[in-house]
Short mmCIF file of C-alpha atoms in Angstrom, two decimals:
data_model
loop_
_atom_site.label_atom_id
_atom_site.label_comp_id
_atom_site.label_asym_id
_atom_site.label_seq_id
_atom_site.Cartn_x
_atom_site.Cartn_y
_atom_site.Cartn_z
CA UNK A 1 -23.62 111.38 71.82
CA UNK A 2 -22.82 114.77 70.19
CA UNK A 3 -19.74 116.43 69.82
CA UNK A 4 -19.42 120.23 68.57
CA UNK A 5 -16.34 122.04 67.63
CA UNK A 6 -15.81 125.57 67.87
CA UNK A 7 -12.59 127.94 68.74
CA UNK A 8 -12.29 129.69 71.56
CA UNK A 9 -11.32 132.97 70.42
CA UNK A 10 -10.62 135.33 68.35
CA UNK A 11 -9.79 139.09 67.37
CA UNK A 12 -10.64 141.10 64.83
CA UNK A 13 -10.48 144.94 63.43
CA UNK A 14 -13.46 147.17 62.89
CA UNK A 15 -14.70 147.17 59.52
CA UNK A 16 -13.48 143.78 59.13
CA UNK A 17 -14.44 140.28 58.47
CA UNK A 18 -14.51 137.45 60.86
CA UNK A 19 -15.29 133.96 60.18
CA UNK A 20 -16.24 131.19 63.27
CA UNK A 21 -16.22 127.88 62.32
CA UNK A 22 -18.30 124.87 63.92
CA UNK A 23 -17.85 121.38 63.49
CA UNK A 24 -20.15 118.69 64.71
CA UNK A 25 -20.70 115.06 64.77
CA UNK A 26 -24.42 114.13 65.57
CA UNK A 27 -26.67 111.24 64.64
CA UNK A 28 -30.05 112.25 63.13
CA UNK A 29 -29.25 115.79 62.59
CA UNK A 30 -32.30 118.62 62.72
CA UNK A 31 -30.93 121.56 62.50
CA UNK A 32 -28.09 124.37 63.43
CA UNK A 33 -27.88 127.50 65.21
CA UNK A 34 -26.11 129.90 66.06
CA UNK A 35 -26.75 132.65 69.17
CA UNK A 36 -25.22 135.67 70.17
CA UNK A 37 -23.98 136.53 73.83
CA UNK A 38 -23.12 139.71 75.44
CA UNK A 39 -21.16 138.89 78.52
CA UNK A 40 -23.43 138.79 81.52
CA UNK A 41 -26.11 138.94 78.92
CA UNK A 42 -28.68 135.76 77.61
CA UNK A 43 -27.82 133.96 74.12
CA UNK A 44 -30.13 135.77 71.55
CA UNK A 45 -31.05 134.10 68.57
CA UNK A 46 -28.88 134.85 65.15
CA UNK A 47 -29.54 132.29 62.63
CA UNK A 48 -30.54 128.73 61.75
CA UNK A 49 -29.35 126.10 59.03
CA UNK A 50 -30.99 122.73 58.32
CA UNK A 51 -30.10 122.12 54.71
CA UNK A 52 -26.86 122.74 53.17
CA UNK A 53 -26.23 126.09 51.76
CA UNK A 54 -26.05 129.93 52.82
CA UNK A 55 -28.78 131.66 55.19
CA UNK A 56 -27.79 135.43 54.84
CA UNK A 57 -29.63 137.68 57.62
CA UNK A 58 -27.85 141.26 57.00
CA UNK A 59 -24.23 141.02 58.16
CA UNK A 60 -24.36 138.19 59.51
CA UNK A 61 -24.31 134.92 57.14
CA UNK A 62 -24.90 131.35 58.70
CA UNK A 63 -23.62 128.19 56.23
CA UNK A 64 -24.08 124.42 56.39
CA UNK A 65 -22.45 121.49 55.06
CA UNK A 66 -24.60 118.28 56.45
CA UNK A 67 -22.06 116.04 54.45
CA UNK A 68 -19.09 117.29 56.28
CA UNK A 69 -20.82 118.30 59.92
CA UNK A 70 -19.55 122.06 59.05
CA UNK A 71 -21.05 125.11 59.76
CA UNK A 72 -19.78 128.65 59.84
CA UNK A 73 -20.84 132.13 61.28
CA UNK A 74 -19.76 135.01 58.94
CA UNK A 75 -19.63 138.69 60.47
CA UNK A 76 -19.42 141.19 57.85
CA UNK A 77 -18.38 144.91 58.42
CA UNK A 78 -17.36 144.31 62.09
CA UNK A 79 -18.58 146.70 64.50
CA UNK A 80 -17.37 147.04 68.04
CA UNK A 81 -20.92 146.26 69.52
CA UNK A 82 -20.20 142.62 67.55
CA UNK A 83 -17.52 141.72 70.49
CA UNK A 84 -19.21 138.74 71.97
CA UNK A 85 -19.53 135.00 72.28
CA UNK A 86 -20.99 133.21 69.68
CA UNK A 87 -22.68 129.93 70.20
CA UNK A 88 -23.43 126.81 67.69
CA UNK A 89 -25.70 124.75 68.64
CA UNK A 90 -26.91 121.05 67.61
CA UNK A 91 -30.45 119.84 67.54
CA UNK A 92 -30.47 116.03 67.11
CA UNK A 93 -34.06 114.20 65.67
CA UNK A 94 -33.63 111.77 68.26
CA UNK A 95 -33.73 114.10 70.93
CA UNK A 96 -36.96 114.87 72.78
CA UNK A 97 -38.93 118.36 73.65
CA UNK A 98 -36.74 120.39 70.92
CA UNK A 99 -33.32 119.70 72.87
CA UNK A 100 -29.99 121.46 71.50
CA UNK A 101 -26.27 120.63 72.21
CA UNK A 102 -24.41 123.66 72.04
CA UNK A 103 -20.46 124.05 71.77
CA UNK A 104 -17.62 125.99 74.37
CA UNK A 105 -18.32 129.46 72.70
CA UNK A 106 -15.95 132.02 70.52
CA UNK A 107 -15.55 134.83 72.16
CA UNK A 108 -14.82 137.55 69.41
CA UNK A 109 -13.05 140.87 70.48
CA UNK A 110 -13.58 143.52 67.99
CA UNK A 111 -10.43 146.07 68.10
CA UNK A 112 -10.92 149.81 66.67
CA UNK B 1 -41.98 139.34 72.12
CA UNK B 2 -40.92 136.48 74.41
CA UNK B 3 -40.06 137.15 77.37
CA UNK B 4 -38.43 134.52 80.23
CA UNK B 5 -37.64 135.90 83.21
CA UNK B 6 -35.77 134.30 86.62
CA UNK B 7 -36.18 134.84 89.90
CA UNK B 8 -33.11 136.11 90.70
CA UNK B 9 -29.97 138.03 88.77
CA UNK B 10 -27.80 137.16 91.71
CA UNK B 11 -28.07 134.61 94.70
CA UNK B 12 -25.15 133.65 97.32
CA UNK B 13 -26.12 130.66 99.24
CA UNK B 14 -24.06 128.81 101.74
CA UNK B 15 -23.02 124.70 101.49
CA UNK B 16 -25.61 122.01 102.17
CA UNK B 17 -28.61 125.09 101.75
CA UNK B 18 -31.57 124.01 99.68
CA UNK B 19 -31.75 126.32 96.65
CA UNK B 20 -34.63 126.98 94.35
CA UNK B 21 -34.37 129.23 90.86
CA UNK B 22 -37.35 129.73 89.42
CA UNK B 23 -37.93 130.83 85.56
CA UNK B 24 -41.52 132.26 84.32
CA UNK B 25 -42.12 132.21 80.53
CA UNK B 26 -45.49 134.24 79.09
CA UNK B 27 -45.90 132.88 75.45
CA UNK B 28 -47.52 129.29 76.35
CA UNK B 29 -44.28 127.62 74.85
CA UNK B 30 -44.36 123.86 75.67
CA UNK B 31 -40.37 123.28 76.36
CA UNK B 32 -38.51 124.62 79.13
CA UNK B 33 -34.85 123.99 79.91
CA UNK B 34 -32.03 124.71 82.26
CA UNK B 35 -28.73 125.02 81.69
CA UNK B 36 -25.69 125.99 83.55
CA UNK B 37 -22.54 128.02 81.73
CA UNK B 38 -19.11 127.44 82.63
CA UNK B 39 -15.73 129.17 81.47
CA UNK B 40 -14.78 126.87 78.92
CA UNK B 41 -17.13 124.77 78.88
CA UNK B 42 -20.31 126.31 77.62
CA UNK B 43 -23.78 125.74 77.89
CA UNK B 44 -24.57 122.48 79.04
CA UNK B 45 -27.95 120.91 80.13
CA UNK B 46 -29.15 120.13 83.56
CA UNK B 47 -32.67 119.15 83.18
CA UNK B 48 -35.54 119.98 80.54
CA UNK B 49 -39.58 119.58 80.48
CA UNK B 50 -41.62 119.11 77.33
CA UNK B 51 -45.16 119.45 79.18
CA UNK B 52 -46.29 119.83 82.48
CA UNK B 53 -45.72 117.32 84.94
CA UNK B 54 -43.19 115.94 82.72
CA UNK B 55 -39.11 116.19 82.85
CA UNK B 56 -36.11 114.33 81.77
CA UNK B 57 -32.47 114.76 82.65
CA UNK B 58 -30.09 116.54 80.51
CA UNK B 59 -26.54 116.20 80.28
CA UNK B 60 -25.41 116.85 83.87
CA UNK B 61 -28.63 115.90 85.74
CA UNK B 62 -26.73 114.75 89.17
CA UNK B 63 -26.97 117.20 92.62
CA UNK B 64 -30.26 118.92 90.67
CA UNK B 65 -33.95 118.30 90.26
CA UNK B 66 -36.68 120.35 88.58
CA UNK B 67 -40.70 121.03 89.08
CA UNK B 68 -42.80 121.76 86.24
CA UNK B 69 -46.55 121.67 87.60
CA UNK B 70 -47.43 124.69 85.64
CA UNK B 71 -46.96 125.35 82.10
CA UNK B 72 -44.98 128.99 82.53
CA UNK B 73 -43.04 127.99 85.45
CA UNK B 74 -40.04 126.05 85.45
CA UNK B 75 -37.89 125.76 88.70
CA UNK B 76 -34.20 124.60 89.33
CA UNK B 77 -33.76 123.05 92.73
CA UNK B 78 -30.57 122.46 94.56
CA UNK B 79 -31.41 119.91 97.32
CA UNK B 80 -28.00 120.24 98.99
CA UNK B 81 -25.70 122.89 97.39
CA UNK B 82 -22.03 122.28 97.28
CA UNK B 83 -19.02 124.88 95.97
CA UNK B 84 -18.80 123.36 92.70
CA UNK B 85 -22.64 124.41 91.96
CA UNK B 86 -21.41 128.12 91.87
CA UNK B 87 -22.18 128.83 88.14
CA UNK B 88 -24.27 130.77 85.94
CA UNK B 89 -27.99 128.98 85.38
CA UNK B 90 -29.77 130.24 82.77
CA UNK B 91 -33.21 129.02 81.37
CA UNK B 92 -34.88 128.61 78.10
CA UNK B 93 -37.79 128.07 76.50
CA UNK B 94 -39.31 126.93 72.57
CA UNK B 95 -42.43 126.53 71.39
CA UNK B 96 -43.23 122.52 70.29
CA UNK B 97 -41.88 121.17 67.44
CA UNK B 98 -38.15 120.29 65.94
CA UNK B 99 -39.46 120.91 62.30
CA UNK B 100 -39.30 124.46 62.02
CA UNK B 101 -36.76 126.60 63.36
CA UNK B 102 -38.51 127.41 67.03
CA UNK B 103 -35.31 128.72 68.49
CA UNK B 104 -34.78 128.41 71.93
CA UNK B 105 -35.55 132.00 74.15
CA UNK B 106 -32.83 132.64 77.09
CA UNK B 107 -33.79 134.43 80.52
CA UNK B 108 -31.25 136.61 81.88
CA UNK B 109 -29.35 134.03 84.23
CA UNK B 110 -28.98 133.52 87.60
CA UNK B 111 -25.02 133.91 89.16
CA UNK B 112 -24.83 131.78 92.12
CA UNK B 113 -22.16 131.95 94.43
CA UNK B 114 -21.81 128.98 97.22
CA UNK B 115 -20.08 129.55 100.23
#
């Protein structure tokens, strides 16, 4: 089976930088990702990593490490609309129709 | 842009009621999923379809089934609801194809309450 990693929360200031960190154990890995959630809001797509490295997207920066089943979700220059729950998410080779694992959630609280 | 919708943004329903949640997706994507979210215990996967006609349990398959006889519709049912089915159901959808990126798209969610 899979197993992902993440921490449950945490707080930051405005202007700041956060980092959420994501560990997973998988066989066959395909790919990482990492959505957004507003509470009582869907997950919205932020980024995606399949081979080691940095994906930078604006702000946000995604990074894998396939060797160590690591990823992180970097939030530059917090802003208070960033306070949400961020979501990592597994997709496994083996698994059929495109299927992701996803992991409990960090809910980030952005304080002015 | 994608858009999934559900039937319903809220839904109370009362023990051992049948209970169906629809979900309609309009770009011809091939995979639909559902999903409930728990406090603390994320997203996890009820059931999931990869073409019409065709389904296959997720993580947590037990108390649900799921009808996928057209391609944009995807529907939850809950043959017999019980208390601990209260939850937030949300459904998804991706295009075919785990060798690009083809993220999965999220529909607003359906709250239900049992009584």
């Amino acid at each position: 089976g899979q197993n992902i990693d993440q921490p449950t929360e945490m707080t930051a200031t405005e202007g700041a930088i956060v980092q959420i960190n994501c560990t997973y154990q998988t066989s066959g890995f395909n790919g990482l990702f990492w959505y957004q959630q507003h509470a009582g809001e869907a997950p919205t797509f932020l980024s995606y990593n399949v081979l080691d490295g940095l994906e930078e997207k604006g702000r946000f920066s995604s990074f894998l490490s396939r060797s160590k089943g690591y990823s992180y979700l970097l939030l530059k220059e917090l802003q208070m609309k960033d306070s949400a729950s961020y979501l990592c998410a597994v997709r496994s080779r083996r698994a059929a129709g495109n299927k992701l694992t996803f992991g409990g959630g960090t809910r980030v609280l952005v304080k002015p | 842009d994608v858009k999934v919708t559900q039937s319903s943004r809220y839904l109370v329903k009362r023990t051992g009621e049948k209970v169906f949640l629809e979900c309609v997706q309009d770009m011809d994507h091939e995979n639909m999923f559902w999903y409930r979210q728990d406090p603390g215990l994320g997203l996890r996967l009820i059931y999931f379809s990869y073409d019409v006609k065709m389904k296959e349990k997720g993580d947590i398959p037990e108390g649900y089934s799921v009808s996928r006889e057209k391609k944009e519709r995807f529907s939850l049912i809950l043959e017999s609801a019980s208390t601990n089915q209260t939850s937030m159901y949300l459904c998804a959808s991706s295009p075919r194809g785990a060798d690009a990126y083809n993220e999965q798209f999220f529909g607003p969610g359906t709250r239900l309450t049992v009584l």
